[in-house]
């Protein structure tokens, strides 16, 4: 059994992540602002502190943030486009948290051959890598709602998930999604043939 840190312990609503990201891209982010954002969603000092830590990890401490900041105008434009938001936020979550990447990657394997995946199966497969403990279902409760809000997953009923295949996205947002893959798979480059990986099961090719 691998001993791998899960890392994420608080769900951040996508609208909060969007506000934090926009502030960071425009160099207006601060611990005080992130605390204010967290306090609109959570009560109690400990929960707010945990939320601020996750917001930081998703934005200014994200391995992909340097590239996002360098292309801030393109990112801000992508945020405003409903076809680009799912891949954009999916890339941000997965670049920050390998646990999020592994969740989508495992789900992609099953979505390749079936339309629906249930929570029990996801938990079992993730446990083979992260171990069976209370923090695992808690972490899934953090990332799965974020992927639903982002527009990568649909939950028709409790505990059942379906993939939302992305269409009409820009090449820029696809490049961000590819960068998130490479961050989690450093033996690959963006120029390699990576689109057949289960992580890209959520992407319908633009023709």
mmCIF file of C-alpha atoms in Angstrom:
data_model
loop_
_atom_site.group_PDB
_atom_site.id
_atom_site.type_symbol
_atom_site.label_atom_id
_atom_site.label_comp_id
_atom_site.label_asym_id
_atom_site.label_seq_id
_atom_site.Cartn_x
_atom_site.Cartn_y
_atom_site.Cartn_z
ATOM 1 C CA UNK A 1 0.000 0.000 0.000
ATOM 2 C CA UNK A 2 1.345 3.382 -0.972
ATOM 3 C CA UNK A 3 1.417 6.018 1.744
ATOM 4 C CA UNK A 4 0.206 9.092 -0.120
ATOM 5 C CA UNK A 5 -1.114 12.284 1.412
ATOM 6 C CA UNK A 6 -4.646 13.178 0.357
ATOM 7 C CA UNK A 7 -4.196 16.868 1.093
ATOM 8 C CA UNK A 8 -7.646 18.338 0.505
ATOM 9 C CA UNK A 9 -9.925 18.560 3.531
ATOM 10 C CA UNK A 10 -12.408 21.293 2.616
ATOM 11 C CA UNK A 11 -14.713 21.810 -0.347
ATOM 12 C CA UNK A 12 -14.419 25.208 -2.011
ATOM 13 C CA UNK A 13 -17.479 26.280 -4.039
ATOM 14 C CA UNK A 14 -16.577 27.191 -7.596
ATOM 15 C CA UNK A 15 -17.901 30.746 -7.246
ATOM 16 C CA UNK A 16 -15.529 31.269 -4.290
ATOM 17 C CA UNK A 17 -12.634 29.777 -6.250
ATOM 18 C CA UNK A 18 -13.486 32.059 -9.172
ATOM 19 C CA UNK A 19 -13.389 35.189 -6.997
ATOM 20 C CA UNK A 20 -10.112 34.121 -5.372
ATOM 21 C CA UNK A 21 -8.527 33.267 -8.704
ATOM 22 C CA UNK A 22 -9.548 36.563 -10.302
ATOM 23 C CA UNK A 23 -8.080 38.470 -7.357
ATOM 24 C CA UNK A 24 -4.843 36.478 -7.537
ATOM 25 C CA UNK A 25 -4.503 36.985 -11.287
ATOM 26 C CA UNK A 26 -4.877 40.735 -10.807
ATOM 27 C CA UNK A 27 -2.456 40.797 -7.850
ATOM 28 C CA UNK A 28 -5.256 41.751 -5.471
ATOM 29 C CA UNK A 29 -5.194 38.590 -3.362
ATOM 30 C CA UNK A 30 -4.482 38.795 0.370
ATOM 31 C CA UNK A 31 -4.939 36.532 3.399
ATOM 32 C CA UNK A 32 -7.647 38.902 4.614
ATOM 33 C CA UNK A 33 -9.584 38.676 1.360
ATOM 34 C CA UNK A 34 -9.333 34.894 1.258
ATOM 35 C CA UNK A 35 -10.606 34.791 4.865
ATOM 36 C CA UNK A 36 -13.533 37.015 3.911
ATOM 37 C CA UNK A 37 -14.383 34.692 1.029
ATOM 38 C CA UNK A 38 -14.172 31.622 3.263
ATOM 39 C CA UNK A 39 -16.352 33.261 5.905
ATOM 40 C CA UNK A 40 -19.182 33.684 3.385
ATOM 41 C CA UNK A 41 -19.393 29.888 3.143
ATOM 42 C CA UNK A 42 -18.151 28.552 6.491
ATOM 43 C CA UNK A 43 -18.588 29.383 10.153
ATOM 44 C CA UNK A 44 -16.007 28.845 12.861
ATOM 45 C CA UNK A 45 -12.359 29.767 12.946
ATOM 46 C CA UNK A 46 -11.024 26.280 12.250
ATOM 47 C CA UNK A 47 -13.194 25.669 9.191
ATOM 48 C CA UNK A 48 -12.396 29.115 7.807
ATOM 49 C CA UNK A 49 -8.687 28.513 8.369
ATOM 50 C CA UNK A 50 -8.888 25.172 6.533
ATOM 51 C CA UNK A 51 -10.815 26.784 3.682
ATOM 52 C CA UNK A 52 -8.229 29.559 3.349
ATOM 53 C CA UNK A 53 -5.475 26.946 3.135
ATOM 54 C CA UNK A 54 -7.297 25.163 0.303
ATOM 55 C CA UNK A 55 -7.990 28.468 -1.500
ATOM 56 C CA UNK A 56 -4.280 29.297 -1.306
ATOM 57 C CA UNK A 57 -3.363 25.868 -2.672
ATOM 58 C CA UNK A 58 -5.842 26.220 -5.539
ATOM 59 C CA UNK A 59 -4.591 29.684 -6.493
ATOM 60 C CA UNK A 60 -1.289 31.307 -5.579
ATOM 61 C CA UNK A 61 0.387 28.082 -4.381
ATOM 62 C CA UNK A 62 -0.881 26.029 -7.307
ATOM 63 C CA UNK A 63 1.878 24.535 -9.517
ATOM 64 C CA UNK A 64 0.007 25.885 -12.555
ATOM 65 C CA UNK A 65 -0.456 29.407 -11.168
ATOM 66 C CA UNK A 66 2.696 30.865 -12.719
ATOM 67 C CA UNK A 67 1.384 29.962 -16.162
ATOM 68 C CA UNK A 68 -2.103 31.236 -15.305
ATOM 69 C CA UNK A 69 -0.682 34.554 -14.126
ATOM 70 C CA UNK A 70 1.479 34.870 -17.216
ATOM 71 C CA UNK A 71 -1.656 34.415 -19.349
ATOM 72 C CA UNK A 72 -4.038 36.208 -17.009
ATOM 73 C CA UNK A 73 -6.030 37.934 -19.759
ATOM 74 C CA UNK A 74 -6.728 34.613 -21.487
ATOM 75 C CA UNK A 75 -7.697 33.010 -18.163
ATOM 76 C CA UNK A 76 -10.048 35.857 -17.248
ATOM 77 C CA UNK A 77 -11.658 35.581 -20.680
ATOM 78 C CA UNK A 78 -12.011 31.805 -20.317
ATOM 79 C CA UNK A 79 -13.747 32.196 -16.962
ATOM 80 C CA UNK A 80 -16.514 34.180 -18.682
ATOM 81 C CA UNK A 81 -17.157 31.450 -21.281
ATOM 82 C CA UNK A 82 -19.404 28.556 -20.189
ATOM 83 C CA UNK A 83 -17.693 26.158 -22.606
ATOM 84 C CA UNK A 84 -14.259 26.859 -21.114
ATOM 85 C CA UNK A 85 -15.064 26.882 -17.414
ATOM 86 C CA UNK A 86 -15.212 23.089 -16.839
ATOM 87 C CA UNK A 87 -11.748 22.372 -18.274
ATOM 88 C CA UNK A 88 -10.312 25.510 -16.672
ATOM 89 C CA UNK A 89 -11.499 24.706 -13.155
ATOM 90 C CA UNK A 90 -10.850 20.997 -13.628
ATOM 91 C CA UNK A 91 -7.248 21.805 -14.529
ATOM 92 C CA UNK A 92 -6.852 24.091 -11.523
ATOM 93 C CA UNK A 93 -8.220 21.526 -9.052
ATOM 94 C CA UNK A 94 -6.212 18.631 -10.500
ATOM 95 C CA UNK A 95 -2.971 20.625 -10.752
ATOM 96 C CA UNK A 96 -3.271 21.607 -7.093
ATOM 97 C CA UNK A 97 -4.376 18.235 -5.738
ATOM 98 C CA UNK A 98 -3.186 14.901 -7.157
ATOM 99 C CA UNK A 99 -6.132 13.384 -5.282
ATOM 100 C CA UNK A 100 -8.474 15.313 -7.575
ATOM 101 C CA UNK A 101 -6.541 14.154 -10.627
ATOM 102 C CA UNK A 102 -6.674 10.524 -9.499
ATOM 103 C CA UNK A 103 -10.414 10.793 -8.893
ATOM 104 C CA UNK A 104 -11.120 12.005 -12.435
ATOM 105 C CA UNK A 105 -8.613 9.584 -13.909
ATOM 106 C CA UNK A 106 -10.185 6.553 -12.239
ATOM 107 C CA UNK A 107 -13.693 7.706 -13.130
ATOM 108 C CA UNK A 108 -12.572 8.236 -16.734
ATOM 109 C CA UNK A 109 -11.523 4.579 -16.968
ATOM 110 C CA UNK A 110 -15.034 3.472 -16.099
ATOM 111 C CA UNK A 111 -16.798 6.126 -18.168
ATOM 112 C CA UNK A 112 -14.968 4.754 -21.186
ATOM 113 C CA UNK A 113 -17.026 1.543 -20.949
ATOM 114 C CA UNK A 114 -20.109 2.517 -18.949
ATOM 115 C CA UNK A 115 -22.317 5.571 -18.525
ATOM 116 C CA UNK A 116 -22.477 5.714 -14.741
ATOM 117 C CA UNK A 117 -20.125 5.205 -11.801
ATOM 118 C CA UNK A 118 -21.181 4.914 -8.159
ATOM 119 C CA UNK A 119 -19.529 6.241 -5.028
ATOM 120 C CA UNK A 120 -18.745 2.774 -3.669
ATOM 121 C CA UNK A 121 -16.693 1.845 -6.726
ATOM 122 C CA UNK A 122 -14.821 5.161 -6.719
ATOM 123 C CA UNK A 123 -14.044 4.804 -3.013
ATOM 124 C CA UNK A 124 -12.775 1.241 -3.437
ATOM 125 C CA UNK A 125 -10.492 2.184 -6.316
ATOM 126 C CA UNK A 126 -9.144 5.271 -4.560
ATOM 127 C CA UNK A 127 -8.562 3.253 -1.372
ATOM 128 C CA UNK A 128 -6.170 0.976 -3.270
ATOM 129 C CA UNK A 129 -3.872 3.998 -3.648
ATOM 130 C CA UNK A 130 -4.667 6.198 -0.655
ATOM 131 C CA UNK A 131 -5.664 3.621 1.934
ATOM 132 C CA UNK A 132 -8.983 3.034 3.676
ATOM 133 C CA UNK A 133 -9.539 5.675 6.322
ATOM 134 C CA UNK A 134 -12.053 8.362 7.197
ATOM 135 C CA UNK A 135 -10.167 11.073 5.337
ATOM 136 C CA UNK A 136 -10.750 9.306 1.987
ATOM 137 C CA UNK A 137 -14.566 9.660 1.800
ATOM 138 C CA UNK A 138 -14.228 13.143 3.286
ATOM 139 C CA UNK A 139 -11.832 14.106 0.488
ATOM 140 C CA UNK A 140 -14.161 12.651 -2.148
ATOM 141 C CA UNK A 141 -16.931 14.762 -0.631
ATOM 142 C CA UNK A 142 -14.661 17.759 -1.238
ATOM 143 C CA UNK A 143 -13.643 17.105 -4.847
ATOM 144 C CA UNK A 144 -16.727 15.469 -6.362
ATOM 145 C CA UNK A 145 -19.072 18.424 -5.656
ATOM 146 C CA UNK A 146 -16.411 20.761 -7.048
ATOM 147 C CA UNK A 147 -16.239 18.761 -10.279
ATOM 148 C CA UNK A 148 -20.040 18.805 -10.456
ATOM 149 C CA UNK A 149 -20.121 22.584 -9.966
ATOM 150 C CA UNK A 150 -17.359 22.995 -12.534
ATOM 151 C CA UNK A 151 -19.432 21.083 -15.082
ATOM 152 C CA UNK A 152 -17.342 17.922 -15.539
ATOM 153 C CA UNK A 153 -19.719 15.568 -13.733
ATOM 154 C CA UNK A 154 -23.449 15.117 -13.399
ATOM 155 C CA UNK A 155 -25.095 13.443 -10.398
ATOM 156 C CA UNK A 156 -28.580 12.241 -11.485
ATOM 157 C CA UNK A 157 -29.221 10.698 -8.051
ATOM 158 C CA UNK A 158 -27.242 10.531 -4.832
ATOM 159 C CA UNK A 159 -24.143 8.368 -5.172
ATOM 160 C CA UNK A 160 -24.317 8.024 -8.966
ATOM 161 C CA UNK A 161 -22.147 10.044 -11.353
ATOM 162 C CA UNK A 162 -22.080 10.603 -15.100
ATOM 163 C CA UNK A 163 -19.416 12.281 -17.238
ATOM 164 C CA UNK A 164 -20.169 15.517 -19.042
ATOM 165 C CA UNK A 165 -18.143 15.472 -22.253
ATOM 166 C CA UNK A 166 -16.769 18.910 -23.002
ATOM 167 C CA UNK A 167 -17.336 20.579 -26.356
ATOM 168 C CA UNK A 168 -16.675 23.983 -27.945
ATOM 169 C CA UNK A 169 -13.826 24.754 -25.541
ATOM 170 C CA UNK A 170 -10.848 26.844 -26.614
ATOM 171 C CA UNK A 171 -7.415 25.475 -27.403
ATOM 172 C CA UNK A 172 -6.110 27.537 -24.496
ATOM 173 C CA UNK A 173 -8.322 25.809 -21.933
ATOM 174 C CA UNK A 174 -7.480 22.412 -23.410
ATOM 175 C CA UNK A 175 -3.796 23.299 -23.022
ATOM 176 C CA UNK A 176 -4.427 24.051 -19.324
ATOM 177 C CA UNK A 177 -6.108 20.669 -18.898
ATOM 178 C CA UNK A 178 -3.146 19.019 -20.595
ATOM 179 C CA UNK A 179 -0.755 20.882 -18.290
ATOM 180 C CA UNK A 180 -2.643 19.505 -15.290
ATOM 181 C CA UNK A 181 -2.073 16.000 -16.653
ATOM 182 C CA UNK A 182 1.670 16.606 -17.086
ATOM 183 C CA UNK A 183 1.961 18.064 -13.569
ATOM 184 C CA UNK A 184 0.608 14.750 -12.275
ATOM 185 C CA UNK A 185 2.618 12.677 -14.774
ATOM 186 C CA UNK A 186 6.038 14.349 -15.034
ATOM 187 C CA UNK A 187 7.465 11.641 -17.300
ATOM 188 C CA UNK A 188 5.210 13.020 -20.050
ATOM 189 C CA UNK A 189 5.240 16.338 -21.911
ATOM 190 C CA UNK A 190 2.348 18.238 -23.441
ATOM 191 C CA UNK A 191 3.637 17.227 -26.880
ATOM 192 C CA UNK A 192 3.258 13.517 -26.130
ATOM 193 C CA UNK A 193 0.200 11.563 -27.217
ATOM 194 C CA UNK A 194 -1.620 11.814 -23.898
ATOM 195 C CA UNK A 195 -5.191 12.363 -25.064
ATOM 196 C CA UNK A 196 -5.997 8.647 -24.935
ATOM 197 C CA UNK A 197 -5.462 8.674 -21.163
ATOM 198 C CA UNK A 198 -8.662 8.235 -19.073
ATOM 199 C CA UNK A 199 -8.220 11.798 -17.757
ATOM 200 C CA UNK A 200 -9.304 12.981 -21.226
ATOM 201 C CA UNK A 201 -12.485 10.880 -21.261
ATOM 202 C CA UNK A 202 -14.249 14.136 -20.336
ATOM 203 C CA UNK A 203 -13.029 15.894 -23.486
ATOM 204 C CA UNK A 204 -14.768 15.558 -26.828
ATOM 205 C CA UNK A 205 -12.390 16.467 -29.630
ATOM 206 C CA UNK A 206 -13.167 19.688 -31.468
ATOM 207 C CA UNK A 207 -13.444 19.054 -35.181
#
